[in-house]
Every structure is written in structure tokens, then in C-alpha cells.
XYZ file of C-alpha atoms in Angstrom:
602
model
C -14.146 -3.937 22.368
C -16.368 -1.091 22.811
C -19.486 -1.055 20.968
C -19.201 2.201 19.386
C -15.883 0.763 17.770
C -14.798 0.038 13.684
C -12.138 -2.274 12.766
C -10.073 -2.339 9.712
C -8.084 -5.201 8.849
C -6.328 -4.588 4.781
C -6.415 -7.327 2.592
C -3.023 -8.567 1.811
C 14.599 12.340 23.734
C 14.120 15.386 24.325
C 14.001 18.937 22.733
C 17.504 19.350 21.491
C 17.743 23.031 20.092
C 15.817 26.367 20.839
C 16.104 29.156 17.713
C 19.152 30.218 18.984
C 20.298 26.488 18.131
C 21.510 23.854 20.276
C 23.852 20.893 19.048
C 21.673 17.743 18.177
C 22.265 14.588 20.187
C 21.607 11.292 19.509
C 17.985 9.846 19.194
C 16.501 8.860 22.513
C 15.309 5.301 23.052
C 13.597 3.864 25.766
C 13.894 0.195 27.144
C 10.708 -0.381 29.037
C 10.445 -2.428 31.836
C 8.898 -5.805 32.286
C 5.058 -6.124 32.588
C 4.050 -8.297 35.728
C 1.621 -9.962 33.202
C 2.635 -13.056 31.623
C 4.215 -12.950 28.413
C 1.511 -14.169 26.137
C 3.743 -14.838 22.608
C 5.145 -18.082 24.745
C 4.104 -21.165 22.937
C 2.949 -24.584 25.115
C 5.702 -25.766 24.834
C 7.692 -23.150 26.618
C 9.502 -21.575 23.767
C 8.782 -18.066 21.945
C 6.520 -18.037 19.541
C 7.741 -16.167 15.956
C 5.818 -13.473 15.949
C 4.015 -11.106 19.260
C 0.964 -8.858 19.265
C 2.142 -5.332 20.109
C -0.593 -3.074 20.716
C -0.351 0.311 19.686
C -3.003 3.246 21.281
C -2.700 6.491 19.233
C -4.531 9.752 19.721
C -3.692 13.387 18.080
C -4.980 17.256 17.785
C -5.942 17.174 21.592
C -5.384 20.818 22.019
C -5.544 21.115 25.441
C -9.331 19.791 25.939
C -9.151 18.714 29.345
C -12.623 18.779 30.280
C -15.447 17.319 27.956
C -15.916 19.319 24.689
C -19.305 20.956 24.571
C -21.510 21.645 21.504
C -20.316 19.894 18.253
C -16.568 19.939 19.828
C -17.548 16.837 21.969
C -19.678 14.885 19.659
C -18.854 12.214 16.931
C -20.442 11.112 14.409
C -21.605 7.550 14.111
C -22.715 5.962 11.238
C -25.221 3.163 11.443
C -25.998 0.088 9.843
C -29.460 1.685 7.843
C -27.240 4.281 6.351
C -28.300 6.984 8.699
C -25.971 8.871 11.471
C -26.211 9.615 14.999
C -24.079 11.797 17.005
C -22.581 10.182 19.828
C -21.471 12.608 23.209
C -17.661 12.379 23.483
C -14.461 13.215 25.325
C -12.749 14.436 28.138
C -9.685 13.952 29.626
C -11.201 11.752 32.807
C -12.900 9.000 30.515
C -10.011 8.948 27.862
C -8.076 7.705 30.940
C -10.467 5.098 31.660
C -10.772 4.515 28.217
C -6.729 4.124 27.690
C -6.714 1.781 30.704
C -9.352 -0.689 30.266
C -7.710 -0.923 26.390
C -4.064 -1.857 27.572
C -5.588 -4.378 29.827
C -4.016 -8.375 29.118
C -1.628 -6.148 26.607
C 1.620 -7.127 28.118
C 3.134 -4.834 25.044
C 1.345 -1.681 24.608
C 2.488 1.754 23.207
C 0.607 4.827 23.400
C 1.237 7.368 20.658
C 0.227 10.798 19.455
C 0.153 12.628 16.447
C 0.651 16.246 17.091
C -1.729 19.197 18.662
C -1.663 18.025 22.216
C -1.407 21.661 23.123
C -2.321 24.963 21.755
C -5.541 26.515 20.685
C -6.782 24.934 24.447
C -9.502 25.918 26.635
C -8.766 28.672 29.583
C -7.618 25.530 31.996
C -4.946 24.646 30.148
C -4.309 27.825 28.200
C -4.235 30.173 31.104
C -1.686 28.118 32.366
C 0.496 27.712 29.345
C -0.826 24.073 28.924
C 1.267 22.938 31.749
C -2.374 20.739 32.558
C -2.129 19.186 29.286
C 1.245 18.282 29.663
C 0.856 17.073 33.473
C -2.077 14.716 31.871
C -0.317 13.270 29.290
C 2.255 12.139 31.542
C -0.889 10.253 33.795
C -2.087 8.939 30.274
C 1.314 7.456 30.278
C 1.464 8.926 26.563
C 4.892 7.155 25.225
C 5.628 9.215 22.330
C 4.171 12.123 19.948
C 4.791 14.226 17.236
C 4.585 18.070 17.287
C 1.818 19.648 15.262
C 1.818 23.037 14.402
C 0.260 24.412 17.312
C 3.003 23.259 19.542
C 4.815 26.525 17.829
C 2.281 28.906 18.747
C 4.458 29.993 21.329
C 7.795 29.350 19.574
C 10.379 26.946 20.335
C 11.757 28.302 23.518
C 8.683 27.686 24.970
C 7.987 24.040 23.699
C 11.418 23.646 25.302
C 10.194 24.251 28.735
C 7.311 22.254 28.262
C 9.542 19.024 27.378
C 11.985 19.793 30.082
C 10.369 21.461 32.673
C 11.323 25.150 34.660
C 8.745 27.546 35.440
C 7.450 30.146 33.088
C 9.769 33.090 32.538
C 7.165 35.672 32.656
C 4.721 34.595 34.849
C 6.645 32.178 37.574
C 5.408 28.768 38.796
C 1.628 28.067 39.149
C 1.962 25.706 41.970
C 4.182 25.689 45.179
C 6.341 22.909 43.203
C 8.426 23.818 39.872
C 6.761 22.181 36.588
C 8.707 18.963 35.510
C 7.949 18.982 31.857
C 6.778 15.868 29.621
C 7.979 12.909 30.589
C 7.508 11.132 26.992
C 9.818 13.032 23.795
C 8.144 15.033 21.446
C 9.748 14.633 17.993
C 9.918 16.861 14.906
C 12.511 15.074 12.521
C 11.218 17.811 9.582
C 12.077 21.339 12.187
C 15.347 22.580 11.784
C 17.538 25.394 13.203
C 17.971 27.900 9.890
C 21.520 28.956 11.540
C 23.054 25.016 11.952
C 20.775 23.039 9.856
C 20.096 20.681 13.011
C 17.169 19.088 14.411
C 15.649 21.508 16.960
C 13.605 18.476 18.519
C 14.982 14.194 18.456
C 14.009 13.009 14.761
C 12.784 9.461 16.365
C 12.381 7.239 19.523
C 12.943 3.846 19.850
C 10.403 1.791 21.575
C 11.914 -1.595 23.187
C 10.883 -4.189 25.312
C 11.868 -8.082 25.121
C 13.646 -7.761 22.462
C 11.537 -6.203 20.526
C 12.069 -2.598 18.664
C 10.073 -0.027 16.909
C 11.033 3.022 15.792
C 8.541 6.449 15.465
C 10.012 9.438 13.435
C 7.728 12.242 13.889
C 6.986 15.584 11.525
C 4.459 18.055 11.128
C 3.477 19.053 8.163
C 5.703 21.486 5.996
C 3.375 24.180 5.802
C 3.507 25.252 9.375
C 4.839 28.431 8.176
C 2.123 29.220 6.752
C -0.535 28.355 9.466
C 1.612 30.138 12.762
C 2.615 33.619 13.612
C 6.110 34.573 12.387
C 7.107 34.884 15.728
C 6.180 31.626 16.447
C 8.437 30.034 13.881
C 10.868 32.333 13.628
C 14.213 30.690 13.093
C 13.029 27.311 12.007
C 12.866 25.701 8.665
C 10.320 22.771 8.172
C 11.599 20.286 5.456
C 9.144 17.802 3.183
C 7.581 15.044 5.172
C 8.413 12.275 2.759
C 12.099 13.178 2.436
C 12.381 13.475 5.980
C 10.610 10.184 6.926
C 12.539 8.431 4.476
C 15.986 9.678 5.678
C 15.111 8.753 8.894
C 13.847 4.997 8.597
C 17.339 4.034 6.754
C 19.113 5.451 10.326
C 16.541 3.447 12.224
C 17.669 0.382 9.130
C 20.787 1.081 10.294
C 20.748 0.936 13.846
C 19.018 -2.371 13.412
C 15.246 -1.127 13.876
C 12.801 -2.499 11.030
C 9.668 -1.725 12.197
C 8.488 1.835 11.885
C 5.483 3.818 12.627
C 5.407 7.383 11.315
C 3.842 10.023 13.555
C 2.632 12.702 11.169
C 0.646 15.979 11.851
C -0.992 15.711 8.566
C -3.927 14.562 7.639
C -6.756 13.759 4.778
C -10.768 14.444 4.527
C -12.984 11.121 4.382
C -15.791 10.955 2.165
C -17.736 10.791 5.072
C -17.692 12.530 9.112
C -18.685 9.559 10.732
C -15.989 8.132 12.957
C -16.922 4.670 11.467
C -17.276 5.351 7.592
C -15.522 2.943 5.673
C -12.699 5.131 3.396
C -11.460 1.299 1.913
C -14.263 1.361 -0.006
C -15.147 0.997 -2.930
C -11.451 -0.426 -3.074
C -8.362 0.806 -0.421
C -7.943 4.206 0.600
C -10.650 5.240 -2.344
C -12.817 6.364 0.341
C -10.059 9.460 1.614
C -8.050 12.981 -0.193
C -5.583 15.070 1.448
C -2.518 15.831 1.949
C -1.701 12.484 3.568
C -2.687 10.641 0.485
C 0.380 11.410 -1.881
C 2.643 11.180 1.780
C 1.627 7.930 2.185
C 2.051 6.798 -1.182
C 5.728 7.902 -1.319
C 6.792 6.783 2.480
C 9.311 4.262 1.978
C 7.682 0.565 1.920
C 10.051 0.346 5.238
C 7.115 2.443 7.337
C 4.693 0.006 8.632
C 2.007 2.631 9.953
C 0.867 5.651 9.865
C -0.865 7.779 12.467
C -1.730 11.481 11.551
C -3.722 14.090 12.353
C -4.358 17.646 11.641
C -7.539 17.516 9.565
C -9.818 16.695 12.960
C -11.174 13.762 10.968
C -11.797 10.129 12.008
C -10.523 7.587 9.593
C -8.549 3.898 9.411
C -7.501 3.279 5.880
C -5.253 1.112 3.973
C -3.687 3.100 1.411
C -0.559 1.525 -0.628
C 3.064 2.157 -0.110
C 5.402 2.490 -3.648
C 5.664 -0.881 -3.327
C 2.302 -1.446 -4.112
C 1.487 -2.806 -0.621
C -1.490 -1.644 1.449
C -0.683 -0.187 4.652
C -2.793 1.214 7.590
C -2.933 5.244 7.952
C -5.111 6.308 11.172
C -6.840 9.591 12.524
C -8.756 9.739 15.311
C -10.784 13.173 15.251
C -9.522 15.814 17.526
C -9.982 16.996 21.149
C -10.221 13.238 22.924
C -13.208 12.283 21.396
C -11.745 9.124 19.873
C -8.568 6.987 20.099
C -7.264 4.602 17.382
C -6.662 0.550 18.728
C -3.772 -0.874 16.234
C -2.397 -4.057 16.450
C 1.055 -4.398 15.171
C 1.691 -8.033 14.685
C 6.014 -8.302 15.136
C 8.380 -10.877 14.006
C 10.891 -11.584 15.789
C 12.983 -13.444 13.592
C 13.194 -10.594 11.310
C 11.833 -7.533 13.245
C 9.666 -6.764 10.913
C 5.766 -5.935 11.377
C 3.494 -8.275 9.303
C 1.848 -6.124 7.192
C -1.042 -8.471 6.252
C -1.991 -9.132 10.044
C -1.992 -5.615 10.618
C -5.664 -4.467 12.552
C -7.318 -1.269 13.670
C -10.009 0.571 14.616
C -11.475 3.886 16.106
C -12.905 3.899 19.446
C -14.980 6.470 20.784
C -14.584 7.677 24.204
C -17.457 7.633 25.327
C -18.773 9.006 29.169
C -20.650 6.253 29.905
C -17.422 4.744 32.206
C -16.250 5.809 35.458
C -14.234 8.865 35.429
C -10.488 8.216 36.585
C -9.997 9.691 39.928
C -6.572 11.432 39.055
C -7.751 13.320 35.981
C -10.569 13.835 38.054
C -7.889 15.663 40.799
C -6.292 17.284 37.792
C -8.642 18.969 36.662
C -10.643 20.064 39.686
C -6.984 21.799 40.564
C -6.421 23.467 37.572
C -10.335 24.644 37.277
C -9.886 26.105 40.877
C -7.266 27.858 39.563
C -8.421 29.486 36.752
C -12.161 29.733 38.752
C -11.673 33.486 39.548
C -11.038 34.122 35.551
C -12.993 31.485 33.706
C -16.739 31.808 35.202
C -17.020 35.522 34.889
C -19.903 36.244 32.294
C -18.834 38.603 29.842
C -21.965 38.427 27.759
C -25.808 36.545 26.433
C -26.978 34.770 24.131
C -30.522 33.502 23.153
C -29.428 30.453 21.021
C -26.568 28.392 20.446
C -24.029 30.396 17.610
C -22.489 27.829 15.838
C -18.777 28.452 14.569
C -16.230 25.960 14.612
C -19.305 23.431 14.178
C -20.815 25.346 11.779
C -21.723 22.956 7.891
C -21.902 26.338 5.887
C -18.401 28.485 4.944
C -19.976 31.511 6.457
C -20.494 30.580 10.428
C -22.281 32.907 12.700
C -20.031 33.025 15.530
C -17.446 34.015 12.405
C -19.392 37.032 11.214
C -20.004 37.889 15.074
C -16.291 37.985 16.099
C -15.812 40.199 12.606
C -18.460 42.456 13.736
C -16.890 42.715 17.018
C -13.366 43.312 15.309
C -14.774 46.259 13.073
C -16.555 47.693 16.177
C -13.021 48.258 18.038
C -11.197 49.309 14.856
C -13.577 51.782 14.802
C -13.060 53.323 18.257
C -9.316 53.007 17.118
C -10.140 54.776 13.636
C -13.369 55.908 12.963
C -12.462 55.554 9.545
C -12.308 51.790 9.794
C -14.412 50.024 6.917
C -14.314 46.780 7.337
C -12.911 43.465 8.968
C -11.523 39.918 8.124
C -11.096 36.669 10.499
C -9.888 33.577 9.690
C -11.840 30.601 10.248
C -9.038 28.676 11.820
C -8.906 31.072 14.800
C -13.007 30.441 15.745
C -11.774 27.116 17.338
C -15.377 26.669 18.947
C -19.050 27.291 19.260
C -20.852 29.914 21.244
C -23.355 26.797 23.416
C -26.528 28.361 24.545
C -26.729 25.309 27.433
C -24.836 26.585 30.412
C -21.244 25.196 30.705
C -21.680 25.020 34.465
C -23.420 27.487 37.308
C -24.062 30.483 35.410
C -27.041 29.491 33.906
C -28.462 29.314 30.157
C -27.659 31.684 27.691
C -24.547 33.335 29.896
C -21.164 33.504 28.082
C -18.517 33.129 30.781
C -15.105 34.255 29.518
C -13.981 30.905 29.717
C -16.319 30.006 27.025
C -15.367 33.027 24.920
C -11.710 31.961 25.696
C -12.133 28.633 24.365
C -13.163 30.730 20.759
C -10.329 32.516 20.347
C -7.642 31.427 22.657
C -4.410 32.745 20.217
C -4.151 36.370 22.105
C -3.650 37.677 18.719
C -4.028 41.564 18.025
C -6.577 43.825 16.168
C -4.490 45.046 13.290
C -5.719 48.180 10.990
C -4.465 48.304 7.838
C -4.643 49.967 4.264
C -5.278 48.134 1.131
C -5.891 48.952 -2.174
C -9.334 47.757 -3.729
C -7.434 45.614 -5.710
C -5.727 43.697 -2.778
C -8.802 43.416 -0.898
C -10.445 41.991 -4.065
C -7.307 39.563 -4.502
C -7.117 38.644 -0.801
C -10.466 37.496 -0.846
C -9.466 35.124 -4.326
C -6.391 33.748 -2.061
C -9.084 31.781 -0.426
C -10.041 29.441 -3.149
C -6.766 29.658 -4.728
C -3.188 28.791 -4.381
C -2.299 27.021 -1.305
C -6.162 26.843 -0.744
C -7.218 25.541 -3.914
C -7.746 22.204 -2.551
C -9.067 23.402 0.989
C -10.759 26.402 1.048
C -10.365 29.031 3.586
C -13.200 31.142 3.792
C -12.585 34.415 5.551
C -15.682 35.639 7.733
C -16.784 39.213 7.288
C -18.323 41.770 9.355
C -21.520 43.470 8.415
C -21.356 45.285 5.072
C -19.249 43.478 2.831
C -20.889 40.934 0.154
C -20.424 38.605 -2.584
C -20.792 35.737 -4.257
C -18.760 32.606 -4.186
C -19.210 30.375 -7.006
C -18.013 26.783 -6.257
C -19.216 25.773 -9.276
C -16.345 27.322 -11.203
C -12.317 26.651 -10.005
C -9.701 28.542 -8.369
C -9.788 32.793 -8.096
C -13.122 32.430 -10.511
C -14.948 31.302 -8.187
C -14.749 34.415 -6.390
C -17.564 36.776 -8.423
C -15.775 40.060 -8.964
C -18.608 42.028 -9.841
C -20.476 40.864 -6.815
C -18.395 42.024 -4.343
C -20.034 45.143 -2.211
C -19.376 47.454 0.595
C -22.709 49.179 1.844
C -23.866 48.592 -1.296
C -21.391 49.828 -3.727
C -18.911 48.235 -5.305
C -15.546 47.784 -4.788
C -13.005 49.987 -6.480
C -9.843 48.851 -6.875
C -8.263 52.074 -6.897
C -9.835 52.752 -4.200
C -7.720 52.819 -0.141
C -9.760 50.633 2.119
C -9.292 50.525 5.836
C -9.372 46.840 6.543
C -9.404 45.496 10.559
C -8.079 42.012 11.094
C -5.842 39.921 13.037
C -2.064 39.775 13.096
C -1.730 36.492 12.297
C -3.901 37.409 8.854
C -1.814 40.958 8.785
C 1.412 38.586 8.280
C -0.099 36.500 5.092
C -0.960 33.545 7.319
C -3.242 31.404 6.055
C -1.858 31.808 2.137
C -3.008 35.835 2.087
C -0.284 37.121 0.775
C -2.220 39.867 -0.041
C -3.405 40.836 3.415
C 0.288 41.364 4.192
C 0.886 44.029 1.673
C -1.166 46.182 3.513
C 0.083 49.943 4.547
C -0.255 52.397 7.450
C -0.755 49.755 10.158
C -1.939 50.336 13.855
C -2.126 47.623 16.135
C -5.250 47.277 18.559
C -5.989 45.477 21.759
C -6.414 41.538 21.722
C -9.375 39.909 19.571
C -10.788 38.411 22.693
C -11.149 41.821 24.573
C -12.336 43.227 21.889
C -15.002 40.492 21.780
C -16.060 40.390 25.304
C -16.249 43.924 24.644
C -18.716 43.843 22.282
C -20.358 40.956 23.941
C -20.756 43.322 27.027
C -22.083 46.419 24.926
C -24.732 44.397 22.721
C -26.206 42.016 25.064
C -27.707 41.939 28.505
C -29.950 39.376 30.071
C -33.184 40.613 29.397
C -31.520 41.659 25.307
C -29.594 38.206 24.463
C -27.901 38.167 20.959
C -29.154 35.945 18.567
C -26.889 34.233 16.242
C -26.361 36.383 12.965
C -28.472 35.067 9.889
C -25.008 34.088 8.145
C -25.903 35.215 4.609
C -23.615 37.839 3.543
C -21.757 35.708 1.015
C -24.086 33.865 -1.014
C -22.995 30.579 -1.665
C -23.754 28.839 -5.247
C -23.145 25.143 -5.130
């Protein structure tokens, strides 16, 4: 076990239909073969024993993150035993490998499973290349099995076709000399349905067998995918309740005579605590955890043993109990390869069930203290020579690290830099341009001051600007009212945010208050809110610059998409580098914005 490890032990097929809709097939199962290891469940006296250790290796929000993370992207958190925390350096595709390996070692029945996000929002290794690197690693991690998450529609379903089953890219050709081959495990999304024929787009579930034994994985993402893609991206697809959906599906497993099941959900919950090892069973089971994935789990059918999820980026192992008032194990392991989840399913084979009370798990982190594996290594030296030409131009200087996605305040830096940048190009678009909106969802790292690799301190390369805003979305211009403005910027503490906040970063200008003292719109101060000073009328025609995915209402702004007049600019990461290039030099670095335009009371 590794040392940086926590254990938890409770106390008691392939992409069927594209949008234009394909018919559904049956659920894909696997038989794998025979391990050369002995088979450890065989008593002394040379018969079976009743039940068999079946270890199961799950993982989730990947996103492409071949190479090690850098700022707060590749550290954990680690809590330690005199209550204070230490952050721990983490991830990386080459010592997840070794990490993987060295874990299924004396397992003579192992599974490796995933929980959504392997793709999408990547780095400019795999993203330049339409994350045909993720998917190529993957199949050398000898992943069995995952879930799609959101992301894996950022693209659209056409798209996550020819990533399962292979073909070269219909707009820009094959990358190598060979065509791509696709995944060679089965992404499922049991929930994702064709709107024209009401069928699965993707298999529902997989059947895992070996020596009798079976388990059964339905996999969903979560039903508010909608709401966090592009239109385009879903367009054509329906995504159905997790619960419903998970239950259908374990009475067809029932029925085909599987009674084990593990549920791959992209889904997740916020522990009490970020460190990787906090306990979230305490002061009693799953007290310790809130989410989403805390009224899934206890409304899954008592017939799911498991459940691995994702989503949130957070590190937990809980017990949380099913209807039947039964605790069961629900897993996370962070995001980007910085931890993987051990589980051991204990199986009986008398009545192929899992024995809940012997269930055990724990997070692991994956750590770089351990030899790199040579054919990652390979991997991603290719795909890095690839993109070499692209990725290590500098586009830009800093003087400090900008924090963003690792930013502990709901005003980042990096997020009113990017909105500055934004309001800067709707400008030369429309000089009368007043102001701009990102998303915090779409800063998907931190601006890292230490240099990546040979271009020195301080230098942004555009693969590091890449790696912030990877979604090629557009600079949108639009016209609101004072009134939607003022409403948009409630929508973030309200509605489908109530429970999670999404605080939009603005550029330079706009201010207010945010009260979290107070609940729902209220705690957006009216009165506080300011443009240059004065405040905002809500009669008044604003000319508002953000991104299309925020011009379509994603994110819950349903505001932000009754907006008029619209013109649609270059991409946010041009305009970025742009004003990267025009504001910064060498011997004139940028240093991270103070962060204090929306005053936060607590």
C-alpha cells in the first residue's frame, strides 16, 4: 500500500447512435481471459472457496492531463495526523501507469474503471489532437470500462463516436501515418438518449466476467449536462434522471443473471474537507459529504453495490446508505490523475452477490516518486513533438504565479484577467463595448510563474495559455437591459446555483457586493452594483462581451441568453494571447490583478 494512502472499510460495447440516431444493440460484455497467476480463492484442499477478492481500480475527470499537472492542478492535499495539511506533488500519465501496475500486482481479478471526463477541457497535447492521446493512453492503462462525463460532449456525439470506434478526423485527417483505432474499452451513457427514437446513443452497461464471476457497470452522467455544454454539443440528445436510469438498468442486469453492480456516475459531492484523506464517515457515515451524489446514492436501488463518481474534482471514500438502510461505498478520486481509488469487492459465488460488509477502499495518490513507464513515456514524447511547433511559442509574461482554477476566493485573478482581455477585443469589435462576463468553469487552470519547460520563468507559452481556456469558444457582444444584467448576475447564487455557486469573473469596472450571509438572489446587493462608478440602471442598454457558451444560458444564465443585437468575435484564447502580447513584455511582466472588484462578505 502506498504510504500516502486512506482506507475505508463501512461498518456493517460500443457507441451505438450518433444525433442522427442509430438502432441500439444489445449491451456489450466482455469475458476476460485467464490470468497466468494462480487463482488465489482455491481453498487447501483444492476446492473453491465461497467467496473471491475482486479488485476494482477506478479513476475519473482526467481531462486529457497527460503530462504532470503544474501549479495547484497537480497537487493534493494531504491531511496529517496533527490536524494540519500538506500538499503532496501529483500526477501524470507516466506514474499513473506505474501506479496502476504495481496495484494489480498478485490481483489475479482486477478491473479498472472510470467515471467520466477522460477527455475534454485537456491540455494542447491532447487537445490539439482531438484527445486521440488520451484515448491511445487509456487503452495502455488497460482502462476496462468508463462512463461519459459531460465533457465527452464538448464536441457532440459524432465525434465521441469516432473516438470509441476509431477513423480519422473529418476535418483535419489522420495525425500519424496509421489511421486512429479508437478506445478499446466501451464508454457507457445509459441516461443519453436520441430525442428522435428514444434510444440509447451509447451501451447502457458492460458486463465484466471472468471464472465465473460477473459484474455489471451502468454508466450516466449527470442530467444537467445541458446545462453545462454548448447547444451544439448536445444537440439532439436528451439526458434522463440518474436514479431512474440506474435503477432500470440493474433489474436488466437482475435479469440477465448479473447481481453485482457498480454504478459509474459523473456526479459528484463536496467533502467537508480538500484533503484526499479526510474522513467524510465521520462523525457517523457519509455525514462528512453534500452534493448531488448524496440524494443519488440514497435512492440507487439496494441492488448497486458501489459507487464511483466524479465531476466535483474532489477526493472522497464514503459509506453512505442505500433505501435499504445499508451503508454502501461511494468513491471520487480528485481529477486530472492525481489520485486513483483501490476497492475491494469481496464476491460470492454461490449467490453472485458482493458482500457489502467486507467491502474496502481507499484513495491513493500518484505520486512521482516511481519510475516513469517507458510507453507513456513514448506517448507522450510523440504527441509533445507534435504539437512542439504550437505549444512552446511564448505568447506573453508574467511576474508571479496568477492563480485561477486554484484560486480559494470566488473572484480569481487569472478570471478577472481573461475578462479584461475579453472587454479589450469587444472593444476593437465595438468601441461601444462596456463590459465583460466569463464563467469560472472555462478558467480550467492557473497562469504558473515557474517555467513549464525551456522557455524560462515568467514566459507564457501558448500551450500554457491553451491549457486555460482550451473550449475554442467565441467572443460574443451582446445587448442587455440593466435589468438582465442585474438578474444575470443573481442567477449565480440562485436557481440551479443555489447550492453551488457560480461566480462570474468581471473585467475592470464593474462592482458589487456579494453577501453570503443572506440566501439565494439576496445575496447579490442591488444597490452595490457599479459601472465606472455609477450605478446600474435597469432601463438602461448595456453592451455586455462574453462567451458563447454564457451567450446560450449555460451555466443556469438564462438571462445572459436574452440578450439582443449579437456579433460574434474571434476565439477567447486569441483574444487572450492577444492581450497577453499587447500588455506584457519581458522587461514589463503582468502581475496578477489584486482580485477585489466584488467584495465578498462572509
Amino acid at each position: 500500500m502506498s504510504p500516502t494512502s486512506q482506507r475505508r472499510k463501512p461498518a456493517t460495447s460500443r457507441v451505438l447512435a450518433v444525433a442522427a440516431g442509430i438502432a441500439t444493440v444489445g449491451a456489450l460484455a466482455v469475458a476476460v481471459p485467464a490470468s497466468a497467476s494462480p487463482d488465489t480463492s482455491v481453498a487447501a484442499h483444492g476446492k473453491k472457496s465461497r467467496t473471491v477478492d475482486v479488485q476494482l481500480l477506478s479513476f475519473n475527470d482526467l481531462h486529457g492531463n497527460l503530462e504532470p499537472p503544474t501549479g495547484s492542478s497537480g497537487r493534493v492535499s494531504e491531511l496529517q495526523a496533527d490536524g494540519t495539511t500538506k500538499t503532496v506533488d501529483a500526477g501524470g500519465v507516466e506514474y499513473l501507469a506505474t501506479h496502476l501496475r504495481q496495484a494489480r500486482e498478485g490481483n489475479r481479478y482486477s478491473i479498472t474503471a472510470a467515471g467520466g471526463d477522460m477527455i475534454g477541457a485537456s491540455p494542447l497535447i491532447s487537445g490539439l489532437f482531438h484527445d486521440e492521446p488520451t484515448i491511445e493512453a487509456l487503452n495502455k492503462l488497460e482502462l476496462d470500462v468508463t462512463s461519459v462525463g459531460n465533457h465527452e460532449f464538448d464536441e457532440g456525439a459524432k465525434e465521441l463516436a469516432r473516438l470509441q470506434n476509431g477513423g480519422c478526423h473529418p476535418a483535419e485527417g489522420c495525425y500519424e501515418d496509421t489511421e486512429f483505432k479508437g478506445a478499446e474499452f466501451p464508454y457507457l451513457a445509459a441516461n443519453v438518449t436520441n430525442e428522435k427514437t428514444g434510444r440509447p446513443i451509447l451501451d447502457p452497461y458492460f458486463i465484466w466476467k471472468k471464472d465465473g464471476i460477473k459484474i455489471g457497470f451502468i454508466g450516466v452522467t449527470l442530467e444537467g449536462t445541458p446545462n453545462i455544454v454548448s447547444a451544439e454539443g448536445v444537440k439532439g440528445l436528451k439526458f434522463h434522471d440518474e436514479v431512474e436510469t440506474i435503477n432500470k438498468y440493474t433489474k436488466v442486469l437482475e435479469r440477465k443473471g448479473v447481481k453485482s453492480v457498480v454504478a459509474l456516475i459523473h456526479e459528484g459531492g463536496s467533502p467537508a474537507s480538500s484533503a484526499y484523506n479526510y474522513d467524510c464517515d465521520s462523525p457517523g457515515a457519509g455525514d462528512g459529504i453534500s452534493g448531488p451524489v448524496v440524494d443519488i446514492a440514497k435512492n440507487l436501488s439496494p441492488q448497486v453495490d458501489a459507487l464511483v463518481t466524479g465531476h466535483t474534482h474532489q477526493a472522497y471514500v464514503c459509506t453512505i446508505d442505500d433505501p435499504a438502510g445499508k451503508p454502501r461505498m461511494v468513491t471520487s478520486a480528485a481529477s486530472f490523475g492525481r489520485l486513483y481509488t483501490d476497492t475491494t469487492l469481496t464476491y460470492d459465488r454461490w449467490t453472485g452477490n458482493i458482500v457489502r460488509t467486507a467491502v474496502d477502499s481507499a484513495n491513493h495518490v500518484v505520486t512521482r516518486d516511481v519510475p516513469k513507464a517507458q510507453d507513456m513515456t513514448q506517448l507522450v514524447t510523440k504527441w509533445k513533438t507534435l504539437a512542439a511547433p504550437v505549444a512552446g511559442k511564448a505568447v506573453g509574461h508574467i511576474s508571479a504565479d496568477i492563480p485561477g482554477r486554484g484560486a480559494t476566493t470566488p473572484e480569481s485573478p487569472l478570471g478577472d484577467l481573461i475578462a479584461d482581455a475579453q472587454l479589450e477585443h469587444a472593444k476593437s469589435l465595438d468601441p461601444e463595448a462596456d463590459l465583460a462576463l466569463m464563467n469560472p468553469g472555462g478558467i480550467r487552470s492557473d497562469l504558473t510563474y515557474a517555467a513549464s519547460g525551456s522557455e524560462g520563468d515568467g514566459v507564457v507559452t501558448y500551450g500554457e495559455a491553451y491549457t486555460v481556456q482550451p473550449f475554442s469558444n467565441t467572443v460574443n457582444l451582446l445587448d442587455l437591459t440593466g435589468a438582465q444584467l442585474i438578474t444575470a448576475l443573481q442567477q449565480q447564487v440562485s436557481g440551479s446555483n443555489a447550492a453551488s455557486p457560480k461566480i462570474l469573473q468581471i473585467s475592470e469596472g464593474l462592482t458589487y457586493t456579494l453577501d453570503m450571509t443572506k440566501s439565494g438572489a439576496d445575496r447579490v446587493v442591488v444597490d452595490s452594483i457599479r459601472l465606472n462608478g455609477a450605478a446600474i440602471d435597469p432601463a438602461a442598454t448595456y453592451r455586455v462581451a462574453m462567451n458563447n457558451f454564457l451567450a446560450g444560458g449555460g451555466d443556469g444564465f438564462g438571462a445572459l441568453a436574452q440578450g439582443t443585437n449579437p456579433l460574434v468575435g474571434s476565439d477567447d484564447l486569441a483574444a487572450f494571447n492577444a492581450y497577453l502580447a499587447a500588455h506584457s513584455s519581458p522587461a514589463a511582466p503582468i502581475a496578477p490583478p489584486a482580485a477585489d472588484r466584488i467584495t465578498v462578505i462572509k
